[in-house]
Amino acid sequence: MTIVFDGVAAGMLLFLISIGLSVTLGLMNFVNLAHGAFAMLGGYVCVLLLGQAGWPFLLAVPTAAAAAALAGVVLERTLYRRLYAASHLDQVLFSIGIVFMSISAAHYFFGARQQPIMLPDFLLGQFVLPGIDVGIYRLFLIVIGLGLAYGLHWMVRRTRFGAQLRAAVDNPRAARGLGIDVDRVFTLAFALGSGLAGLGGALGVEMLGLDPGFPVKYMVYFLIVVAVGGSGNIHGSLIASLMLGLFDVCGKYYLPQVGAFIIYAVMVVMLIFKPQGLFGRSAAK
Amino acid sequence: MTPAALDLSPLRRAAAWHPAEFAFWLLPPAAYFLFPDYLALLSQIAITALFVLSLDLILGYAGIVSLGQAAFFGLGAYAAGMLGKYGWGDPLLGLAAAAGVAGLIGFVTSFLVLRGADLTRLMVTLGVSMMLFEAANKMTDITGGVDGLQGIEMKPIFGAFSFDLYGKTAYWYTVIVLFLLFLLARRLVNSPFGLSLRGIKQNVLRMPAIGAPVHGRLVTIYTLAAAYAGIAGALLTQTTQFASVDVLAFNRSAEILLILVLGGSGSLYGALIGTVFFMVAHHFLSDINPQYWQFWLGATLVLIVLFARDGIMGLGRAAVARLGRKAP
């Protein structure tokens, strides 16, 4: 049971980071491989605020998310928006370029070493229930993940902004004609996506580690989540990342000799049977 | 009823050899005499050029996005390595075996890859190559894992030209293989088959309407490109007499994608020229500072996507067009 719990926690962490990607890639249809770079930025900001400035954890994490969102706005205004209409290949190459630059910048400012993080006392330790050891930080991640999933789902489906975003993605011209400021909606959505990445990055330092190679090391995982979950919906990403986390952790416990082979195999098989992802919109959109 | 006469002369002219092309192919022999100290690097350039060419065939001409071409490179490298290790060290046999193995796996996986759209293809090609990487990484008793395949012995080519310490034979060998396969690719892309691939890239819905078997064409070119990549991998193993799991790594797939975009995809010479630029810059700049190199590589990519979509070849064509306008 402990393994299942760890798997769920790992999956929830993946979800936290990749949910931002399912906003940019999923809703806005921009293949943003640089997503991990925003997560890394959030992680570094959080570590710096905690370690050097001595901020409390619960304040540092939202600030990290805000910093990533800000970076997202700046990059969206200057660069990303030129490529909304470009082909997927161009977007891939562009964001790989951003990843490379962010990696060297992180090297330059922080060096190649792993960054340590000090969690506050109330998140440390674990308690024992019958048959299951519950790490408090992992429980914390699961609670936050579920809360965010619900909040985002509510935002996209129920709020005015969510409706505007869906309209702007489905048909930008008609949305403009209805008086929706499409550029502003996209900028906000991009900020939301990168802010969530920063949040996930800040929360993930404890479990995933943080060094300049971060954006490349986990890029594949984030992409798998979105590809398997199907683009443009939140419960798809949630279920996909939970599955991925479970398969990954259980695979490493029970079949260590096979290793990461499992998740790639799962991904390929899923994509063969469901090319649009588990809950993707149909191709005839 | 006779079919309407078609004027094919523009296509014939495109297929004819341009004087600049002859000049280009004088460069490899010239490089041999000008830079005798850099033969190892020059061989690497030729091998990478062949690898990039294989990606150009599927991406530049047929529009199949792939992040997993290293899978076939690695298969070819291991196929040639295994043969060399167990006493079948004839280089040409190694090339044929590498092409066969990579082509076969390419054929089988093409059916997976060709389902779905760009993003799905990206993920499936990536997934297939990562699975191979993990498999090779775990099966250390066969592949040698990270330590690599040791004890590969190559026999002389045609029984006459043995691989020497200075890499002279290796250089001529790789360049000649590259040239022959380039000729084949050039013939292919200017054939009706190549034209139909470009048609598929431009409008995949209309091609069936004029009677082109889209799926069959894509399977064929994907298989062929896999064989090309396999041969490139075999060349690497044979000239360095070493193969490790690194030949299957994701970085290789990403790198050739960058090179192709740098040179200009959809043009065979773009693949070659991009490789030369990239490898030379990489060799000299990464000596100064590896991080520095990566930063500027990233910046170059961003600039290319924003301003020079067809890479070096596109810039060259634009310059030629401008000169042509100024001097009527």
PDB file of C-alpha atoms in Angstrom, chain A residues 44-248:
ATOM      1  CA  TYR A  44      15.300  28.205  -8.083  1.00  0.00           C
ATOM      2  CA  VAL A  45      13.260  31.177  -6.856  1.00  0.00           C
ATOM      3  CA  CYS A  46      11.781  29.043  -4.092  1.00  0.00           C
ATOM      4  CA  VAL A  47      15.178  27.671  -3.016  1.00  0.00           C
ATOM      5  CA  LEU A  48      16.720  31.145  -3.014  1.00  0.00           C
ATOM      6  CA  LEU A  49      13.906  32.695  -1.000  1.00  0.00           C
ATOM      7  CA  LEU A  50      13.965  29.879   1.521  1.00  0.00           C
ATOM      8  CA  GLY A  51      17.695  29.457   1.840  1.00  0.00           C
ATOM      9  CA  GLN A  52      19.137  32.952   1.384  1.00  0.00           C
ATOM     10  CA  ALA A  53      16.302  35.301   2.299  1.00  0.00           C
ATOM     11  CA  GLY A  54      14.811  33.068   4.986  1.00  0.00           C
ATOM     12  CA  TRP A  55      11.218  33.414   3.838  1.00  0.00           C
ATOM     13  CA  PRO A  56       8.618  31.018   5.230  1.00  0.00           C
ATOM     14  CA  PHE A  57       7.811  28.089   2.961  1.00  0.00           C
ATOM     15  CA  LEU A  58       4.157  28.909   2.471  1.00  0.00           C
ATOM     16  CA  LEU A  59       5.073  32.381   1.226  1.00  0.00           C
ATOM     17  CA  ALA A  60       8.046  31.350  -0.908  1.00  0.00           C
ATOM     18  CA  VAL A  61       6.097  28.835  -2.972  1.00  0.00           C
ATOM     19  CA  PRO A  62       3.410  31.257  -4.229  1.00  0.00           C
ATOM     20  CA  THR A  63       6.108  33.855  -4.909  1.00  0.00           C
ATOM     21  CA  ALA A  64       7.980  31.304  -7.008  1.00  0.00           C
ATOM     22  CA  ALA A  65       4.805  30.632  -8.952  1.00  0.00           C
ATOM     23  CA  ALA A  66       4.298  34.368  -9.449  1.00  0.00           C
ATOM     24  CA  ALA A  67       7.872  34.788 -10.692  1.00  0.00           C
ATOM     25  CA  ALA A  68       7.392  32.016 -13.249  1.00  0.00           C
ATOM     26  CA  ALA A  69       4.086  33.547 -14.329  1.00  0.00           C
ATOM     27  CA  LEU A  70       5.781  36.910 -14.778  1.00  0.00           C
ATOM     28  CA  ALA A  71       8.526  35.362 -16.874  1.00  0.00           C
ATOM     29  CA  GLY A  72       5.783  33.672 -18.860  1.00  0.00           C
ATOM     30  CA  VAL A  73       4.053  36.989 -19.553  1.00  0.00           C
ATOM     31  CA  VAL A  74       7.268  38.651 -20.682  1.00  0.00           C
ATOM     32  CA  LEU A  75       8.221  35.806 -23.012  1.00  0.00           C
ATOM     33  CA  GLU A  76       4.698  35.477 -24.327  1.00  0.00           C
ATOM     34  CA  ARG A  77       4.482  39.176 -25.156  1.00  0.00           C
ATOM     35  CA  THR A  78       7.867  39.267 -26.853  1.00  0.00           C
ATOM     36  CA  LEU A  79       8.373  35.863 -28.464  1.00  0.00           C
ATOM     37  CA  TYR A  80       5.771  33.170 -28.041  1.00  0.00           C
ATOM     38  CA  ARG A  81       2.884  35.063 -29.574  1.00  0.00           C
ATOM     39  CA  ARG A  82       4.614  35.256 -32.914  1.00  0.00           C
ATOM     40  CA  LEU A  83       4.490  31.490 -33.124  1.00  0.00           C
ATOM     41  CA  TYR A  84       0.867  30.701 -32.284  1.00  0.00           C
ATOM     42  CA  ALA A  85       0.100  30.177 -35.938  1.00  0.00           C
ATOM     43  CA  ALA A  86       3.375  28.404 -36.736  1.00  0.00           C
ATOM     44  CA  SER A  87       3.661  24.671 -37.314  1.00  0.00           C
ATOM     45  CA  HIS A  88       4.224  22.297 -34.433  1.00  0.00           C
ATOM     46  CA  LEU A  89       7.743  21.650 -35.623  1.00  0.00           C
ATOM     47  CA  ASP A  90       8.655  25.329 -35.421  1.00  0.00           C
ATOM     48  CA  GLN A  91       7.208  25.510 -31.931  1.00  0.00           C
ATOM     49  CA  VAL A  92       9.215  22.454 -30.891  1.00  0.00           C
ATOM     50  CA  LEU A  93      12.448  23.936 -32.206  1.00  0.00           C
ATOM     51  CA  PHE A  94      11.764  27.347 -30.725  1.00  0.00           C
ATOM     52  CA  SER A  95      11.065  25.938 -27.290  1.00  0.00           C
ATOM     53  CA  ILE A  96      14.087  23.617 -27.446  1.00  0.00           C
ATOM     54  CA  GLY A  97      16.102  26.782 -28.079  1.00  0.00           C
ATOM     55  CA  ILE A  98      14.589  28.363 -24.978  1.00  0.00           C
ATOM     56  CA  VAL A  99      15.391  25.216 -22.982  1.00  0.00           C
ATOM     57  CA  PHE A 100      19.048  25.326 -24.026  1.00  0.00           C
ATOM     58  CA  MET A 101      19.335  28.982 -23.094  1.00  0.00           C
ATOM     59  CA  SER A 102      17.670  28.436 -19.728  1.00  0.00           C
ATOM     60  CA  ILE A 103      20.009  25.538 -18.951  1.00  0.00           C
ATOM     61  CA  SER A 104      23.127  27.592 -19.634  1.00  0.00           C
ATOM     62  CA  ALA A 105      21.703  30.536 -17.717  1.00  0.00           C
ATOM     63  CA  ALA A 106      21.019  28.309 -14.703  1.00  0.00           C
ATOM     64  CA  HIS A 107      24.545  26.949 -14.969  1.00  0.00           C
ATOM     65  CA  TYR A 108      25.941  30.453 -15.104  1.00  0.00           C
ATOM     66  CA  PHE A 109      24.029  31.761 -12.087  1.00  0.00           C
ATOM     67  CA  PHE A 110      23.746  28.731  -9.814  1.00  0.00           C
ATOM     68  CA  GLY A 111      26.404  26.247 -10.908  1.00  0.00           C
ATOM     69  CA  ALA A 112      25.892  22.597 -11.728  1.00  0.00           C
ATOM     70  CA  ARG A 113      25.232  21.286  -8.245  1.00  0.00           C
ATOM     71  CA  GLN A 114      21.931  20.046  -6.833  1.00  0.00           C
ATOM     72  CA  GLN A 115      20.114  22.690  -4.819  1.00  0.00           C
ATOM     73  CA  PRO A 116      19.139  21.655  -1.293  1.00  0.00           C
ATOM     74  CA  ILE A 117      15.764  22.634   0.113  1.00  0.00           C
ATOM     75  CA  MET A 118      14.730  22.917   3.755  1.00  0.00           C
ATOM     76  CA  LEU A 119      11.121  22.055   4.326  1.00  0.00           C
ATOM     77  CA  PRO A 120       9.365  23.522   7.359  1.00  0.00           C
ATOM     78  CA  ASP A 121       8.931  21.189  10.324  1.00  0.00           C
ATOM     79  CA  PHE A 122       5.212  20.751   9.971  1.00  0.00           C
ATOM     80  CA  LEU A 123       5.690  19.091   6.577  1.00  0.00           C
ATOM     81  CA  LEU A 124       8.375  16.664   7.703  1.00  0.00           C
ATOM     82  CA  GLY A 125       7.993  13.177   9.052  1.00  0.00           C
ATOM     83  CA  GLN A 126       5.325  10.609   8.513  1.00  0.00           C
ATOM     84  CA  PHE A 127       2.610   8.847  10.424  1.00  0.00           C
ATOM     85  CA  VAL A 128       1.571   5.237  10.269  1.00  0.00           C
ATOM     86  CA  LEU A 129      -1.898   4.038   9.456  1.00  0.00           C
ATOM     87  CA  PRO A 130      -2.686   0.305   9.399  1.00  0.00           C
ATOM     88  CA  GLY A 131      -0.762  -1.066   6.420  1.00  0.00           C
ATOM     89  CA  ILE A 132       0.430   2.251   5.041  1.00  0.00           C
ATOM     90  CA  ASP A 133       3.133   4.786   5.873  1.00  0.00           C
ATOM     91  CA  VAL A 134       1.992   8.273   5.026  1.00  0.00           C
ATOM     92  CA  GLY A 135       4.702  10.869   4.381  1.00  0.00           C
ATOM     93  CA  ILE A 136       3.275  14.219   5.392  1.00  0.00           C
ATOM     94  CA  TYR A 137       4.836  16.111   2.503  1.00  0.00           C
ATOM     95  CA  ARG A 138       3.436  13.565   0.064  1.00  0.00           C
ATOM     96  CA  LEU A 139       0.005  13.920   1.596  1.00  0.00           C
ATOM     97  CA  PHE A 140       0.410  17.685   1.277  1.00  0.00           C
ATOM     98  CA  LEU A 141       1.194  17.282  -2.450  1.00  0.00           C
ATOM     99  CA  ILE A 142      -1.845  15.098  -2.994  1.00  0.00           C
ATOM    100  CA  VAL A 143      -4.130  17.590  -1.259  1.00  0.00           C
ATOM    101  CA  ILE A 144      -2.747  20.519  -3.259  1.00  0.00           C
ATOM    102  CA  GLY A 145      -2.969  18.554  -6.500  1.00  0.00           C
ATOM    103  CA  LEU A 146      -6.588  17.619  -5.967  1.00  0.00           C
ATOM    104  CA  GLY A 147      -7.425  21.172  -4.930  1.00  0.00           C
ATOM    105  CA  LEU A 148      -5.812  22.592  -8.055  1.00  0.00           C
ATOM    106  CA  ALA A 149      -7.463  20.046 -10.302  1.00  0.00           C
ATOM    107  CA  TYR A 150     -10.839  21.005  -8.924  1.00  0.00           C
ATOM    108  CA  GLY A 151     -10.092  24.731  -9.061  1.00  0.00           C
ATOM    109  CA  LEU A 152      -8.899  24.647 -12.646  1.00  0.00           C
ATOM    110  CA  HIS A 153     -11.750  22.512 -13.777  1.00  0.00           C
ATOM    111  CA  TRP A 154     -14.112  25.001 -12.190  1.00  0.00           C
ATOM    112  CA  MET A 155     -12.292  27.924 -13.786  1.00  0.00           C
ATOM    113  CA  VAL A 156     -12.320  26.518 -17.313  1.00  0.00           C
ATOM    114  CA  ARG A 157     -15.895  25.282 -17.172  1.00  0.00           C
ATOM    115  CA  ARG A 158     -17.707  27.783 -14.984  1.00  0.00           C
ATOM    116  CA  THR A 159     -16.060  31.194 -15.053  1.00  0.00           C
ATOM    117  CA  ARG A 160     -16.284  33.911 -17.642  1.00  0.00           C
ATOM    118  CA  PHE A 161     -12.538  33.729 -18.254  1.00  0.00           C
ATOM    119  CA  GLY A 162     -12.736  30.000 -18.876  1.00  0.00           C
ATOM    120  CA  ALA A 163     -15.482  30.520 -21.424  1.00  0.00           C
ATOM    121  CA  GLN A 164     -13.497  33.271 -23.135  1.00  0.00           C
ATOM    122  CA  LEU A 165     -10.420  31.054 -23.241  1.00  0.00           C
ATOM    123  CA  ARG A 166     -12.287  28.148 -24.793  1.00  0.00           C
ATOM    124  CA  ALA A 167     -13.867  30.476 -27.313  1.00  0.00           C
ATOM    125  CA  ALA A 168     -10.539  32.101 -28.185  1.00  0.00           C
ATOM    126  CA  VAL A 169      -8.904  28.702 -28.748  1.00  0.00           C
ATOM    127  CA  ASP A 170     -11.701  27.178 -30.769  1.00  0.00           C
ATOM    128  CA  ASN A 171     -12.200  30.091 -33.083  1.00  0.00           C
ATOM    129  CA  PRO A 172     -10.079  33.200 -32.543  1.00  0.00           C
ATOM    130  CA  ARG A 173     -11.770  35.152 -35.325  1.00  0.00           C
ATOM    131  CA  ALA A 174     -15.272  34.629 -34.091  1.00  0.00           C
ATOM    132  CA  ALA A 175     -14.127  35.327 -30.533  1.00  0.00           C
ATOM    133  CA  ARG A 176     -12.659  38.641 -31.658  1.00  0.00           C
ATOM    134  CA  GLY A 177     -15.882  39.435 -33.423  1.00  0.00           C
ATOM    135  CA  LEU A 178     -17.737  38.937 -30.158  1.00  0.00           C
ATOM    136  CA  GLY A 179     -15.535  41.510 -28.483  1.00  0.00           C
ATOM    137  CA  ILE A 180     -13.232  39.146 -26.599  1.00  0.00           C
ATOM    138  CA  ASP A 181      -9.732  40.506 -26.289  1.00  0.00           C
ATOM    139  CA  VAL A 182      -8.074  37.345 -27.592  1.00  0.00           C
ATOM    140  CA  ASP A 183      -4.504  38.571 -27.129  1.00  0.00           C
ATOM    141  CA  ARG A 184      -5.166  39.366 -23.499  1.00  0.00           C
ATOM    142  CA  VAL A 185      -6.858  36.035 -22.890  1.00  0.00           C
ATOM    143  CA  PHE A 186      -3.897  34.191 -24.400  1.00  0.00           C
ATOM    144  CA  THR A 187      -1.397  36.178 -22.370  1.00  0.00           C
ATOM    145  CA  LEU A 188      -3.307  35.437 -19.170  1.00  0.00           C
ATOM    146  CA  ALA A 189      -3.643  31.771 -20.044  1.00  0.00           C
ATOM    147  CA  PHE A 190       0.059  31.534 -20.803  1.00  0.00           C
ATOM    148  CA  ALA A 191       0.856  33.235 -17.514  1.00  0.00           C
ATOM    149  CA  LEU A 192      -1.406  30.735 -15.781  1.00  0.00           C
ATOM    150  CA  GLY A 193       0.351  27.836 -17.477  1.00  0.00           C
ATOM    151  CA  SER A 194       3.848  29.012 -16.607  1.00  0.00           C
ATOM    152  CA  GLY A 195       2.797  30.035 -13.101  1.00  0.00           C
ATOM    153  CA  LEU A 196       1.499  26.528 -12.484  1.00  0.00           C
ATOM    154  CA  ALA A 197       4.775  25.186 -13.832  1.00  0.00           C
ATOM    155  CA  GLY A 198       6.633  27.385 -11.349  1.00  0.00           C
ATOM    156  CA  LEU A 199       4.414  26.159  -8.532  1.00  0.00           C
ATOM    157  CA  GLY A 200       5.036  22.540  -9.493  1.00  0.00           C
ATOM    158  CA  GLY A 201       8.760  23.190  -9.794  1.00  0.00           C
ATOM    159  CA  ALA A 202       8.906  24.803  -6.354  1.00  0.00           C
ATOM    160  CA  LEU A 203       6.990  21.957  -4.737  1.00  0.00           C
ATOM    161  CA  GLY A 204       8.954  19.352  -6.640  1.00  0.00           C
ATOM    162  CA  VAL A 205      12.447  20.306  -5.490  1.00  0.00           C
ATOM    163  CA  GLU A 206      12.112  17.944  -2.539  1.00  0.00           C
ATOM    164  CA  MET A 207      11.260  14.885  -4.645  1.00  0.00           C
ATOM    165  CA  LEU A 208      12.724  15.532  -8.090  1.00  0.00           C
ATOM    166  CA  GLY A 209      15.803  17.528  -7.156  1.00  0.00           C
ATOM    167  CA  LEU A 210      16.872  20.728  -8.865  1.00  0.00           C
ATOM    168  CA  ASP A 211      19.874  21.253 -11.116  1.00  0.00           C
ATOM    169  CA  PRO A 212      20.372  22.928 -14.492  1.00  0.00           C
ATOM    170  CA  GLY A 213      19.497  19.720 -16.349  1.00  0.00           C
ATOM    171  CA  PHE A 214      15.973  19.762 -14.918  1.00  0.00           C
ATOM    172  CA  PRO A 215      14.089  20.956 -18.029  1.00  0.00           C
ATOM    173  CA  VAL A 216      15.454  18.156 -20.204  1.00  0.00           C
ATOM    174  CA  LYS A 217      15.407  15.433 -17.569  1.00  0.00           C
ATOM    175  CA  TYR A 218      11.688  15.685 -16.969  1.00  0.00           C
ATOM    176  CA  MET A 219      10.518  17.080 -20.291  1.00  0.00           C
ATOM    177  CA  VAL A 220       9.644  13.634 -21.549  1.00  0.00           C
ATOM    178  CA  TYR A 221       7.492  12.923 -18.506  1.00  0.00           C
ATOM    179  CA  PHE A 222       5.482  16.110 -18.898  1.00  0.00           C
ATOM    180  CA  LEU A 223       4.953  15.472 -22.566  1.00  0.00           C
ATOM    181  CA  ILE A 224       3.840  11.918 -21.910  1.00  0.00           C
ATOM    182  CA  VAL A 225       1.266  13.187 -19.440  1.00  0.00           C
ATOM    183  CA  VAL A 226      -0.230  15.575 -21.931  1.00  0.00           C
ATOM    184  CA  ALA A 227      -0.006  13.203 -24.883  1.00  0.00           C
ATOM    185  CA  VAL A 228      -1.590  10.339 -22.969  1.00  0.00           C
ATOM    186  CA  GLY A 229      -4.121  12.462 -21.140  1.00  0.00           C
ATOM    187  CA  GLY A 230      -5.288  14.065 -24.324  1.00  0.00           C
ATOM    188  CA  SER A 231      -4.963  17.744 -24.856  1.00  0.00           C
ATOM    189  CA  GLY A 232      -7.237  20.371 -23.515  1.00  0.00           C
ATOM    190  CA  ASN A 233      -8.768  18.816 -20.481  1.00  0.00           C
ATOM    191  CA  ILE A 234      -7.855  18.644 -16.884  1.00  0.00           C
ATOM    192  CA  HIS A 235      -9.177  15.323 -15.667  1.00  0.00           C
ATOM    193  CA  GLY A 236      -7.348  13.632 -18.566  1.00  0.00           C
ATOM    194  CA  SER A 237      -4.037  15.058 -17.401  1.00  0.00           C
ATOM    195  CA  LEU A 238      -4.840  14.131 -13.814  1.00  0.00           C
ATOM    196  CA  ILE A 239      -5.578  10.509 -14.627  1.00  0.00           C
ATOM    197  CA  ALA A 240      -2.630  10.241 -17.003  1.00  0.00           C
ATOM    198  CA  SER A 241      -0.177  11.591 -14.451  1.00  0.00           C
ATOM    199  CA  LEU A 242      -1.536   9.363 -11.713  1.00  0.00           C
ATOM    200  CA  MET A 243      -1.139   6.365 -13.994  1.00  0.00           C
ATOM    201  CA  LEU A 244       2.339   7.420 -14.984  1.00  0.00           C
ATOM    202  CA  GLY A 245       3.372   7.947 -11.365  1.00  0.00           C
ATOM    203  CA  LEU A 246       1.945   4.592 -10.325  1.00  0.00           C
ATOM    204  CA  PHE A 247       3.513   2.666 -13.195  1.00  0.00           C
ATOM    205  CA  ASP A 248       6.831   4.402 -12.659  1.00  0.00           C
TER     206      ASP A 248
END
